[in-house]
mmCIF file of C-alpha atoms and ligand atoms in Angstrom:
data_model
loop_
_atom_site.group_PDB
_atom_site.id
_atom_site.type_symbol
_atom_site.label_atom_id
_atom_site.label_comp_id
_atom_site.label_asym_id
_atom_site.label_seq_id
_atom_site.Cartn_x
_atom_site.Cartn_y
_atom_site.Cartn_z
ATOM 1 C CA MET Z 1 -0.948 -35.120 -36.902
ATOM 2 C CA GLU Z 2 -3.133 -33.353 -39.306
ATOM 3 C CA ASN Z 3 -6.143 -35.284 -37.690
ATOM 4 C CA SER Z 4 -5.512 -34.327 -34.062
ATOM 5 C CA ARG Z 5 -4.572 -31.085 -35.007
ATOM 6 C CA LYS Z 6 -8.165 -30.376 -36.783
ATOM 7 C CA LYS Z 7 -10.039 -32.157 -33.622
ATOM 8 C CA LYS Z 8 -8.338 -29.167 -30.721
ATOM 9 C CA LYS Z 9 -10.921 -26.935 -29.683
ATOM 10 C CA THR Z 10 -10.580 -23.415 -30.377
ATOM 11 C CA VAL Z 11 -10.781 -21.168 -27.461
ATOM 12 C CA THR Z 12 -11.809 -17.498 -28.644
ATOM 13 C CA ARG Z 13 -11.073 -14.947 -26.373
ATOM 14 C CA ARG Z 14 -14.254 -14.389 -25.427
ATOM 15 C CA ALA Z 15 -14.591 -18.070 -24.505
ATOM 16 C CA PHE Z 16 -12.084 -17.615 -22.128
ATOM 17 C CA LEU Z 17 -13.304 -14.600 -20.804
ATOM 18 C CA GLN Z 18 -16.418 -16.155 -19.927
ATOM 19 C CA SER Z 19 -15.302 -19.319 -18.439
ATOM 20 C CA LEU Z 20 -13.347 -16.849 -15.939
ATOM 21 C CA SER Z 21 -16.911 -15.561 -14.466
ATOM 22 C CA GLY Z 22 -17.168 -18.639 -11.982
ATOM 23 C CA GLY Z 23 -14.585 -16.507 -9.474
ATOM 24 C CA ALA Z 24 -15.185 -12.810 -8.289
ATOM 25 C CA VAL Z 25 -11.734 -11.784 -10.016
ATOM 26 C CA GLY Z 26 -12.312 -13.470 -13.368
ATOM 27 C CA ALA Z 27 -16.022 -11.980 -13.359
ATOM 28 C CA GLY Z 28 -14.800 -8.559 -12.336
ATOM 29 C CA VAL Z 29 -12.351 -8.609 -15.574
ATOM 30 C CA ALA Z 30 -14.583 -10.080 -17.667
ATOM 31 C CA SER Z 31 -17.560 -7.605 -16.697
ATOM 32 C CA ARG Z 32 -15.092 -4.941 -17.506
ATOM 33 C CA VAL Z 33 -13.884 -6.393 -20.706
ATOM 34 C CA LEU Z 34 -17.335 -7.517 -21.782
ATOM 35 C CA GLY Z 35 -19.046 -4.647 -21.245
ATOM 36 C CA LYS Z 36 -21.557 -6.471 -18.727
ATOM 37 C CA GLU Z 37 -23.159 -4.741 -16.017
ATOM 38 C CA PRO Z 38 -21.596 -5.320 -12.631
ATOM 39 C CA ARG Z 39 -23.162 -7.550 -10.497
ATOM 40 C CA SER Z 40 -23.190 -9.613 -7.242
ATOM 41 C CA ILE Z 41 -21.974 -13.136 -7.498
ATOM 42 C CA GLN Z 42 -21.933 -16.226 -5.182
ATOM 43 C CA SER Z 43 -18.659 -16.800 -3.989
ATOM 44 C CA GLY Z 44 -18.027 -19.464 -1.044
ATOM 45 C CA PRO Z 45 -20.359 -18.639 1.763
ATOM 46 C CA GLY Z 46 -20.800 -14.742 1.264
ATOM 47 C CA GLU Z 47 -21.295 -12.852 -1.538
ATOM 48 C CA MET Z 48 -19.051 -10.815 -3.014
ATOM 49 C CA GLU Z 49 -19.955 -7.741 -4.593
ATOM 50 C CA VAL Z 50 -18.620 -7.479 -8.309
ATOM 51 C CA PHE Z 51 -18.183 -3.740 -9.799
ATOM 52 C CA SER Z 52 -16.804 -1.908 -12.610
ATOM 53 C CA SER Z 53 -16.319 1.134 -11.093
ATOM 54 C CA LYS Z 54 -17.657 2.558 -7.896
ATOM 55 C CA ARG Z 55 -17.303 5.937 -6.202
ATOM 56 C CA ILE Z 56 -15.689 5.954 -2.878
ATOM 57 C CA ALA Z 57 -14.466 8.418 0.036
ATOM 58 C CA LEU Z 58 -11.706 7.902 2.507
ATOM 59 C CA THR Z 59 -9.339 10.472 4.723
ATOM 60 C CA VAL Z 60 -5.775 11.213 3.798
ATOM 61 C CA ASN Z 61 -3.717 13.435 6.289
ATOM 62 C CA GLY Z 62 -6.989 14.428 7.634
ATOM 63 C CA LYS Z 63 -8.777 15.607 4.352
ATOM 64 C CA LYS Z 64 -12.025 14.023 2.826
ATOM 65 C CA VAL Z 65 -11.352 12.741 -0.742
ATOM 66 C CA GLY Z 66 -13.727 10.908 -3.016
ATOM 67 C CA PHE Z 67 -12.971 9.635 -6.119
ATOM 68 C CA GLU Z 68 -14.540 6.722 -8.689
ATOM 69 C CA THR Z 69 -12.065 3.623 -8.022
ATOM 70 C CA GLU Z 70 -11.682 0.437 -10.463
ATOM 71 C CA PRO Z 71 -11.313 -3.045 -8.916
ATOM 72 C CA GLY Z 72 -7.585 -3.158 -9.324
ATOM 73 C CA GLU Z 73 -6.575 0.022 -8.223
ATOM 74 C CA THR Z 74 -4.445 0.317 -5.336
ATOM 75 C CA LEU Z 75 -4.011 2.420 -2.271
ATOM 76 C CA LEU Z 76 -0.577 3.457 -3.822
ATOM 77 C CA GLN Z 77 -1.509 4.454 -6.953
ATOM 78 C CA VAL Z 78 -4.709 6.319 -5.146
ATOM 79 C CA LEU Z 79 -2.047 8.177 -3.325
ATOM 80 C CA ARG Z 80 0.794 8.836 -5.798
ATOM 81 C CA ASP Z 81 -1.199 8.930 -8.876
ATOM 82 C CA ARG Z 82 -4.390 10.639 -8.155
ATOM 83 C CA LEU Z 83 -3.742 12.801 -5.221
ATOM 84 C CA ARG Z 84 0.425 13.239 -6.166
ATOM 85 C CA LEU Z 85 1.694 11.882 -2.562
ATOM 86 C CA THR Z 86 4.921 10.977 -3.916
ATOM 87 C CA GLY Z 87 6.556 10.773 -0.556
ATOM 88 C CA THR Z 88 4.964 7.072 -0.345
ATOM 89 C CA LYS Z 89 7.307 5.427 -2.573
ATOM 90 C CA ARG Z 90 6.788 2.829 -4.968
ATOM 91 C CA THR Z 91 9.768 0.259 -5.085
ATOM 92 C CA CYS Z 92 9.025 -3.152 -5.381
ATOM 93 C CA ASN Z 93 5.452 -2.770 -5.470
ATOM 94 C CA ARG Z 94 4.710 -6.367 -4.543
ATOM 95 C CA GLY Z 95 4.307 -6.286 -0.882
ATOM 96 C CA GLU Z 96 8.141 -6.887 0.224
ATOM 97 C CA CYS Z 97 10.063 -4.100 1.028
ATOM 98 C CA GLY Z 98 7.969 -1.811 2.995
ATOM 99 C CA GLY Z 99 9.051 1.608 0.811
ATOM 100 C CA CYS Z 100 5.023 2.180 0.282
ATOM 101 C CA THR Z 101 4.078 2.111 4.171
ATOM 102 C CA VAL Z 102 1.441 4.308 5.394
ATOM 103 C CA LEU Z 103 -0.781 3.843 8.657
ATOM 104 C CA LEU Z 104 -4.109 2.709 7.813
ATOM 105 C CA ASP Z 105 -6.481 3.862 11.041
ATOM 106 C CA GLY Z 106 -2.777 3.744 12.833
ATOM 107 C CA LYS Z 107 -1.850 0.637 11.808
ATOM 108 C CA PRO Z 108 0.939 0.162 9.302
ATOM 109 C CA VAL Z 109 0.262 -1.202 5.909
ATOM 110 C CA TYR Z 110 1.617 -2.098 2.458
ATOM 111 C CA SER Z 111 -0.300 0.537 0.535
ATOM 112 C CA CYS Z 112 0.891 -1.423 -2.731
ATOM 113 C CA HIS Z 113 -0.767 -4.385 -1.046
ATOM 114 C CA ILE Z 114 -4.420 -2.770 -0.099
ATOM 115 C CA LEU Z 115 -6.953 -2.022 -2.524
ATOM 116 C CA ALA Z 116 -8.564 1.646 -2.662
ATOM 117 C CA ILE Z 117 -11.463 -0.308 -1.973
ATOM 118 C CA GLN Z 118 -10.334 -1.364 0.858
ATOM 119 C CA ALA Z 119 -9.402 2.025 2.380
ATOM 120 C CA GLU Z 120 -12.920 3.085 1.821
ATOM 121 C CA GLY Z 121 -14.099 5.111 4.906
ATOM 122 C CA LYS Z 122 -10.430 4.585 6.689
ATOM 123 C CA ASP Z 123 -7.913 7.412 7.933
ATOM 124 C CA ILE Z 124 -4.519 7.228 6.352
ATOM 125 C CA LEU Z 125 -1.870 8.885 6.947
ATOM 126 C CA THR Z 126 0.835 9.371 4.797
ATOM 127 C CA ILE Z 127 4.530 11.084 5.426
ATOM 128 C CA GLU Z 128 3.366 14.511 4.202
ATOM 129 C CA GLY Z 129 0.736 14.542 6.938
ATOM 130 C CA LEU Z 130 3.155 14.043 9.983
ATOM 131 C CA ALA Z 131 5.208 17.493 10.094
ATOM 132 C CA SER Z 132 2.688 20.322 12.235
ATOM 133 C CA GLY Z 133 3.471 23.386 9.766
ATOM 134 C CA ASP Z 134 7.264 23.783 10.186
ATOM 135 C CA LYS Z 135 7.755 21.698 12.730
ATOM 136 C CA LEU Z 136 8.869 17.743 11.861
ATOM 137 C CA HIS Z 137 7.508 15.016 13.605
ATOM 138 C CA PRO Z 138 10.210 13.585 16.240
ATOM 139 C CA VAL Z 139 10.642 10.997 14.148
ATOM 140 C CA GLN Z 140 11.492 12.531 10.966
ATOM 141 C CA GLN Z 141 13.866 14.997 13.143
ATOM 142 C CA ALA Z 142 15.505 12.113 14.809
ATOM 143 C CA PHE Z 143 16.135 10.459 10.969
ATOM 144 C CA ILE Z 144 18.021 13.669 10.497
ATOM 145 C CA ASP Z 145 19.956 14.387 13.175
ATOM 146 C CA LYS Z 146 21.469 10.508 13.123
ATOM 147 C CA ASP Z 147 22.162 10.791 9.625
ATOM 148 C CA SER Z 148 19.872 7.657 9.035
ATOM 149 C CA TYR Z 149 19.165 7.964 5.323
ATOM 150 C CA GLN Z 150 21.484 7.232 2.164
ATOM 151 C CA CYS Z 151 19.583 7.198 -0.921
ATOM 152 C CA GLY Z 152 16.113 7.958 1.250
ATOM 153 C CA PHE Z 153 14.295 5.897 -0.640
ATOM 154 C CA CYS Z 154 13.155 3.655 2.008
ATOM 155 C CA THR Z 155 12.690 6.517 4.613
ATOM 156 C CA PRO Z 156 9.480 7.464 4.606
ATOM 157 C CA GLY Z 157 8.276 3.905 4.693
ATOM 158 C CA PHE Z 158 10.911 3.253 7.739
ATOM 159 C CA ILE Z 159 9.259 6.679 9.458
ATOM 160 C CA MET Z 160 5.728 5.647 8.908
ATOM 161 C CA SER Z 161 6.481 2.010 10.403
ATOM 162 C CA SER Z 162 8.588 4.114 13.194
ATOM 163 C CA VAL Z 163 5.770 6.479 14.606
ATOM 164 C CA ALA Z 164 3.396 3.387 14.618
ATOM 165 C CA LEU Z 165 6.244 1.754 16.950
ATOM 166 C CA LEU Z 166 6.499 4.399 19.065
ATOM 167 C CA ASP Z 167 2.572 5.056 19.261
ATOM 168 C CA LYS Z 168 2.494 1.683 20.880
ATOM 169 C CA ASN Z 169 5.636 1.439 22.764
ATOM 170 C CA LYS Z 170 7.529 4.715 24.146
ATOM 171 C CA GLN Z 171 10.493 2.783 25.393
ATOM 172 C CA PRO Z 172 11.536 0.341 22.690
ATOM 173 C CA SER Z 173 14.075 -1.904 23.564
ATOM 174 C CA LEU Z 174 16.404 -2.116 20.438
ATOM 175 C CA ASP Z 175 14.910 -5.920 19.987
ATOM 176 C CA GLU Z 176 11.576 -4.409 19.931
ATOM 177 C CA ILE Z 177 12.801 -1.618 17.864
ATOM 178 C CA LYS Z 178 14.296 -4.179 14.819
ATOM 179 C CA ALA Z 179 10.984 -6.320 15.271
ATOM 180 C CA GLY Z 180 8.695 -3.224 14.790
ATOM 181 C CA LEU Z 181 10.612 -2.401 11.635
ATOM 182 C CA SER Z 182 10.902 -5.730 10.360
ATOM 183 C CA GLY Z 183 8.579 -5.301 7.486
ATOM 184 C CA ASN Z 184 11.173 -2.584 5.956
ATOM 185 C CA LEU Z 185 13.926 -3.107 4.007
ATOM 186 C CA CYS Z 186 16.954 -0.818 3.128
ATOM 187 C CA ARG Z 187 19.020 -1.594 0.368
ATOM 188 C CA CYS Z 188 21.625 0.810 1.629
ATOM 189 C CA GLY Z 189 22.084 -1.516 4.762
ATOM 190 C CA ASN Z 190 21.806 1.909 7.124
ATOM 191 C CA TYR Z 191 20.162 -0.170 9.655
ATOM 192 C CA GLN Z 192 22.430 0.825 12.857
ATOM 193 C CA LYS Z 193 21.394 4.173 11.767
ATOM 194 C CA ILE Z 194 17.880 3.929 11.513
ATOM 195 C CA HIS Z 195 17.555 1.803 14.432
ATOM 196 C CA ALA Z 196 19.669 4.729 16.761
ATOM 197 C CA ALA Z 197 17.097 7.442 15.054
ATOM 198 C CA VAL Z 198 14.133 5.706 16.617
ATOM 199 C CA ALA Z 199 15.823 5.518 19.741
ATOM 200 C CA ALA Z 200 16.413 8.936 19.706
ATOM 201 C CA ALA Z 201 12.803 9.947 18.732
ATOM 202 C CA ALA Z 202 11.610 7.855 21.744
ATOM 203 C CA ASP Z 203 13.776 9.706 24.477
ATOM 204 C CA ALA Z 204 12.389 13.123 23.006
ATOM 205 C CA MET Z 205 8.889 11.969 22.310
ATOM 206 C CA ARG Z 206 9.080 11.047 26.173
ATOM 207 C CA ARG Z 207 10.829 14.516 27.475
ATOM 208 C CA GLY Z 208 8.120 15.772 25.377
HETATM 209 S S1 FES Y 1 6.627 -0.922 -2.695
HETATM 210 FE FE1 FES Y 1 5.038 -1.783 -1.484
HETATM 211 S S2 FES Y 1 6.120 -3.420 -0.095
HETATM 212 FE FE2 FES Y 1 7.658 -2.657 -1.824
HETATM 213 S S1 FES Y 2 18.780 4.660 2.572
HETATM 214 FE FE1 FES Y 2 18.902 3.580 0.581
HETATM 215 S S2 FES Y 2 17.472 2.204 0.543
HETATM 216 FE FE2 FES Y 2 17.545 2.810 2.622
#
């Protein structure tokens, strides 16, 4: 027993981190922790850039923003923690609830599941960018008129998904509304009123 314990190999923290450098993520972590220079590594058929921090620019609600980002920083972190756009909610923070939904080049995405680096050069629209001055977007107005929220935590995500849906489909059926919002969860169970708001917004938008 004593002998076998002596024979065990000791793996130091440094050796463990170095052993990770065969993978892109591991190399990124290792280079950051060990202070190595960022470099490119071969990862499968293509070459992947490994960086410890990088300056990027993207457009948020029509305004260009530039900043240094680190490999693991998400778009949600950028929006809430750097830009203080807290209308986008951090709820599950793991791609399950849709509370963090924003539009990326017009498509709804979970901002907790997109790295900031992946949003480089893209157009991001958040709930704060929907209104025109004092005039709410028809979807925002319909959520108020139809009393479509209780705690309201899911509401910004639902509104952004609804805007994306109505951009593509001006007159969605109830089934199409349900399908379009299937990536968003409401813990208060307010789905009927949410669907009614989207139908009302579609009517309003068609009437102009
Ligand atoms: S917070 Fe992003 S999906 Fe739940
Ligand atoms: S209104 Fe509370 S989670 Fe939807």
